[in-house]
XYZ file of C-alpha atoms in Angstrom:
319
model
C -6.115 9.025 21.979
C -3.845 10.711 19.344
C -2.874 14.282 19.140
C -1.556 16.262 16.147
C 2.173 16.739 16.740
C 3.684 18.592 13.658
C 3.823 18.706 9.921
C 6.724 17.816 7.650
C 7.014 19.838 4.402
C 7.255 17.984 1.053
C 8.978 19.279 -2.006
C 5.812 18.748 -4.095
C 2.103 18.095 -3.377
C 0.495 14.614 -2.883
C -1.149 13.108 -5.909
C -4.770 11.923 -5.559
C -4.032 8.211 -5.287
C -5.105 5.572 -2.750
C -2.265 4.216 -0.613
C -0.236 7.359 -1.341
C 1.979 7.131 1.760
C 4.459 4.421 2.688
C 6.879 3.918 5.643
C 10.134 2.190 6.387
C 12.483 2.034 9.365
C 16.245 1.867 8.586
C 18.772 1.775 11.453
C 16.189 3.085 13.900
C 15.105 6.044 11.679
C 11.646 6.215 10.203
C 11.241 7.481 6.560
C 7.936 8.296 4.886
C 7.311 8.426 1.062
C 4.580 10.452 -0.728
C 3.986 10.384 -4.536
C 3.672 13.424 -6.787
C 3.225 12.404 -10.514
C 6.612 10.810 -11.420
C 8.274 11.710 -8.127
C 8.516 10.131 -4.664
C 9.138 12.601 -1.816
C 11.006 10.912 1.051
C 11.095 12.669 4.481
C 12.105 11.882 8.036
C 9.263 12.877 10.468
C 11.820 13.050 13.301
C 13.815 15.623 11.355
C 11.376 17.947 9.670
C 14.085 20.514 9.033
C 15.919 18.090 6.657
C 15.271 18.731 2.954
C 13.143 15.971 1.394
C 14.855 13.490 -0.874
C 13.148 13.147 -4.233
C 13.348 9.925 -6.347
C 12.311 10.516 -9.971
C 11.031 7.433 -11.837
C 12.840 6.923 -14.996
C 13.094 4.124 -17.547
C 14.788 3.696 -20.911
C 14.462 6.182 -23.668
C 12.600 3.554 -25.754
C 9.587 3.909 -23.457
C 7.220 6.398 -25.000
C 4.848 8.795 -23.135
C 4.899 10.200 -19.684
C 5.484 7.994 -16.632
C 3.315 8.308 -13.484
C 3.935 6.550 -10.198
C 0.666 4.911 -8.954
C 2.028 3.321 -5.723
C 5.328 3.177 -3.839
C 6.323 0.746 -1.102
C 9.335 -0.509 0.783
C 9.596 -4.382 1.009
C 11.879 -6.564 3.140
C 12.894 -9.607 1.164
C 15.919 -12.053 1.197
C 17.630 -9.932 3.818
C 17.316 -6.784 1.739
C 15.161 -3.602 1.950
C 14.043 -2.430 -1.504
C 11.994 0.507 -2.728
C 9.472 -0.499 -5.344
C 7.667 2.063 -7.570
C 4.536 0.745 -9.392
C 4.090 2.972 -12.466
C 2.164 3.297 -15.690
C 5.126 1.597 -17.544
C 5.989 -1.153 -15.145
C 7.523 -1.883 -11.711
C 10.890 -0.314 -10.829
C 13.119 -1.762 -8.070
C 15.588 0.468 -6.232
C 17.936 0.175 -3.267
C 16.071 1.404 -0.145
C 16.762 5.166 -0.597
C 16.072 5.232 -4.397
C 19.724 6.102 -5.251
C 20.233 3.176 -7.629
C 17.746 1.489 -10.001
C 18.438 -2.245 -9.648
C 15.798 -3.857 -11.818
C 12.804 -2.922 -14.021
C 9.912 -5.079 -15.124
C 8.424 -3.037 -18.001
C 5.036 -3.661 -19.475
C 4.686 -4.299 -23.196
C 3.577 -1.175 -25.269
C -0.128 -0.782 -24.948
C -2.254 -0.988 -28.124
C -3.449 2.330 -29.511
C -7.002 1.583 -28.513
C -6.118 0.629 -24.949
C -7.314 3.136 -22.367
C -4.576 2.600 -19.879
C -1.744 0.328 -18.688
C -0.338 0.263 -15.163
C 1.050 -1.649 -12.224
C -0.458 -1.254 -8.708
C -0.196 -3.315 -5.574
C 3.138 -4.173 -3.985
C 3.949 -6.911 -1.506
C 6.725 -9.443 -0.634
C 6.661 -13.066 0.554
C 8.970 -15.011 2.831
C 9.802 -17.269 -0.155
C 12.110 -14.434 -1.420
C 9.753 -12.871 -4.069
C 8.139 -9.492 -4.589
C 4.758 -9.395 -6.189
C 3.247 -6.507 -8.230
C -0.181 -6.267 -9.610
C -0.947 -5.290 -13.219
C -3.995 -3.743 -15.066
C -4.485 -6.982 -16.992
C -5.429 -8.847 -13.740
C -2.002 -10.498 -13.630
C 0.482 -10.566 -10.758
C 4.153 -10.356 -11.621
C 6.410 -12.410 -9.399
C 10.049 -11.088 -9.107
C 12.566 -13.334 -7.386
C 15.157 -11.395 -5.297
C 18.568 -12.754 -4.434
C 21.555 -11.127 -2.774
C 22.981 -9.762 -6.062
C 20.297 -10.571 -8.638
C 16.633 -10.099 -9.516
C 14.555 -11.726 -12.178
C 10.880 -12.174 -13.121
C 10.135 -15.818 -12.428
C 6.397 -16.029 -13.289
C 3.265 -14.124 -14.200
C 0.010 -15.478 -12.692
C -3.603 -14.448 -13.360
C -6.695 -15.083 -11.222
C -8.388 -11.862 -11.923
C -10.256 -10.588 -15.028
C -10.061 -6.973 -13.927
C -7.142 -4.672 -12.942
C -5.407 -5.424 -9.687
C -5.814 -2.497 -7.226
C -4.084 -3.838 -3.929
C -1.921 -6.643 -2.646
C -1.025 -7.739 0.973
C 0.827 -10.713 2.327
C 1.724 -12.744 5.363
C 4.461 -15.358 5.227
C 4.030 -17.223 1.911
C 0.305 -16.188 1.541
C -0.589 -13.445 -1.020
C -3.901 -11.591 -1.013
C -4.937 -9.629 -4.135
C -7.926 -7.427 -4.861
C -9.279 -5.939 -8.079
C -11.425 -3.041 -9.254
C -14.633 -5.162 -9.248
C -14.088 -6.117 -5.580
C -12.954 -9.655 -6.021
C -10.218 -10.962 -3.661
C -8.022 -13.977 -4.119
C -5.856 -15.761 -1.512
C -2.878 -17.680 -2.961
C 0.179 -19.548 -1.475
C 3.665 -19.630 -2.774
C 4.469 -23.400 -2.751
C 7.099 -23.775 -5.522
C 5.063 -21.231 -7.374
C 1.860 -19.212 -6.608
C -1.258 -21.260 -6.435
C -4.682 -19.805 -5.709
C -6.311 -21.235 -2.599
C -9.737 -19.584 -2.760
C -11.588 -16.380 -3.841
C -13.788 -13.966 -1.976
C -16.676 -12.776 -4.098
C -17.362 -9.102 -4.794
C -19.528 -6.786 -2.700
C -20.214 -4.574 -5.671
C -17.366 -1.975 -5.246
C -13.648 -1.880 -5.916
C -11.024 -3.002 -3.388
C -8.766 0.006 -2.725
C -6.663 -1.271 0.233
C -5.714 -4.622 1.799
C -4.055 -5.754 5.030
C -3.397 -9.056 6.855
C -3.408 -9.633 10.621
C -3.021 -13.192 11.933
C -5.607 -15.355 10.197
C -7.655 -12.356 8.912
C -7.817 -10.231 5.726
C -8.851 -6.637 6.239
C -10.194 -4.946 3.021
C -11.063 -1.341 2.338
C -13.498 -0.453 -0.491
C -14.308 2.520 -2.615
C -17.787 2.440 -1.161
C -16.237 3.370 2.251
C -16.832 -0.098 3.784
C -14.193 -2.135 5.640
C -14.594 -5.934 5.696
C -12.754 -8.607 7.588
C -12.450 -12.153 6.240
C -10.768 -15.376 7.283
C -7.618 -15.793 5.223
C -7.929 -19.593 5.100
C -11.678 -19.931 4.366
C -12.699 -16.453 2.962
C -15.610 -16.271 5.364
C -16.702 -12.711 6.356
C -16.572 -11.995 10.105
C -17.272 -8.257 10.193
C -18.568 -5.492 7.983
C -17.993 -1.801 8.967
C -19.652 1.185 7.322
C -16.532 3.079 8.329
C -16.419 6.106 6.004
C -18.764 8.217 3.965
C -16.488 8.025 0.881
C -13.881 5.754 -0.492
C -11.204 4.197 1.813
C -7.848 5.480 0.615
C -5.471 4.082 3.179
C -5.291 1.015 5.496
C -2.518 -0.011 7.752
C -2.236 -2.567 10.619
C 0.009 -2.204 13.593
C 0.633 -5.911 14.144
C 1.729 -5.961 17.736
C -1.076 -3.720 18.914
C -3.796 -5.274 16.686
C -4.873 -1.816 15.523
C -6.175 -0.746 12.120
C -5.807 2.711 10.737
C -8.047 3.801 7.863
C -8.208 7.096 5.924
C -10.708 8.233 3.360
C -11.681 10.991 0.913
C -14.191 12.015 3.549
C -11.326 13.696 5.665
C -11.569 11.240 8.441
C -8.762 9.203 10.057
C -10.274 6.268 12.025
C -8.746 3.683 14.367
C -10.132 0.227 14.989
C -9.039 -2.438 17.569
C -8.926 -6.036 16.355
C -9.670 -8.906 18.867
C -8.212 -12.296 18.154
C -10.399 -14.251 20.546
C -13.701 -12.609 20.174
C -15.663 -13.923 17.182
C -18.886 -12.204 18.337
C -17.117 -8.743 18.341
C -13.877 -9.064 16.271
C -13.419 -5.335 15.890
C -14.201 -2.144 17.761
C -13.968 1.572 16.815
C -11.417 3.349 19.123
C -10.699 6.846 17.703
C -11.373 9.331 15.034
C -9.987 12.633 13.940
C -10.697 14.891 10.955
C -8.459 16.854 8.683
C -10.794 19.616 7.600
C -11.366 20.104 3.891
C -8.818 17.393 2.982
C -9.317 14.394 0.725
C -6.954 12.095 2.564
C -4.993 9.641 0.305
C -3.286 7.444 2.737
C -2.113 6.828 6.242
C 0.395 4.530 8.028
C 1.456 3.828 11.608
C 4.992 4.862 12.552
C 5.628 1.433 14.183
C 4.040 -1.909 15.015
C 2.885 -0.711 18.389
C 0.749 2.121 16.863
C 2.499 4.800 18.925
C 2.104 7.306 16.095
C 0.682 7.798 12.625
C 1.291 9.908 9.554
C -1.099 10.933 6.831
C -1.360 13.294 3.892
C -4.009 14.621 1.571
C -4.569 15.508 -2.031
C -2.710 18.667 -3.187
C -1.107 19.186 0.182
C 2.677 19.674 0.470
C 2.988 18.279 3.911
C 2.804 15.044 5.962
C 0.792 15.380 9.172
C 2.109 13.598 12.189
C 0.090 12.337 15.120
C 1.400 10.823 18.408
C -0.308 8.966 21.209
């Protein structure tokens, strides 16, 4: 179904993080980002000979300690495309190519006894806001206008660190490291609609397709829920180790998952078949590689890109 086409060299190797690859299309050109510590490598799969662009996450000198990027993502909001870096000191908002830092929501200094502080999970809503998850279980909501950004609210439905966010329209889905999932709606402020109980392992990845939430877990499971009622419609023992990447090609109804087990797997979603809502379609293995993310190159699933821990390359597949 898919064949390996080429590799694109990065300036530095991929960190061992879930969701460690992101994609955006600007003026018909596709760009891919991969994290290495405090850097985001940006490459063009269509032009592998072009030197990678590196965005270094920096904040004010008043921030103490080293800064690490835990997730990167491009969001389309209020007619703008922004690059958002979720880091150990807060969320940083850039113009799409990372050339200019536009806004920073910094976390308060962590107490000496605190084991960690971080942001993780990036998503945008049609109401003109960008949401970022926090280790406290909170979700920071940043309002984006044409020439201004500001934090408008901080909400909390989770008692554990947020690990992933996804959205559709004005609905936001959040998951945490105990496996709880909450669905909320932005109606003059985010309000929780319902929660999905834990299945005993952390949520690592989230996606939304139509009226369904697709969740990947550190146990290797993939589960599909109704976004409006939280009812489970499918459970897939998809991987032998943790799911590290999940992307949905909306027009094709295809799910891409990657895992520490070295496998890339493809799944077909069916909108009108409750008895069989999902079917396995394709698998390929990257030998001896702990994959740490994967994304489609477009909404029709005509290609995909992936990377793995400590690899200095993005691997490209085409159909």
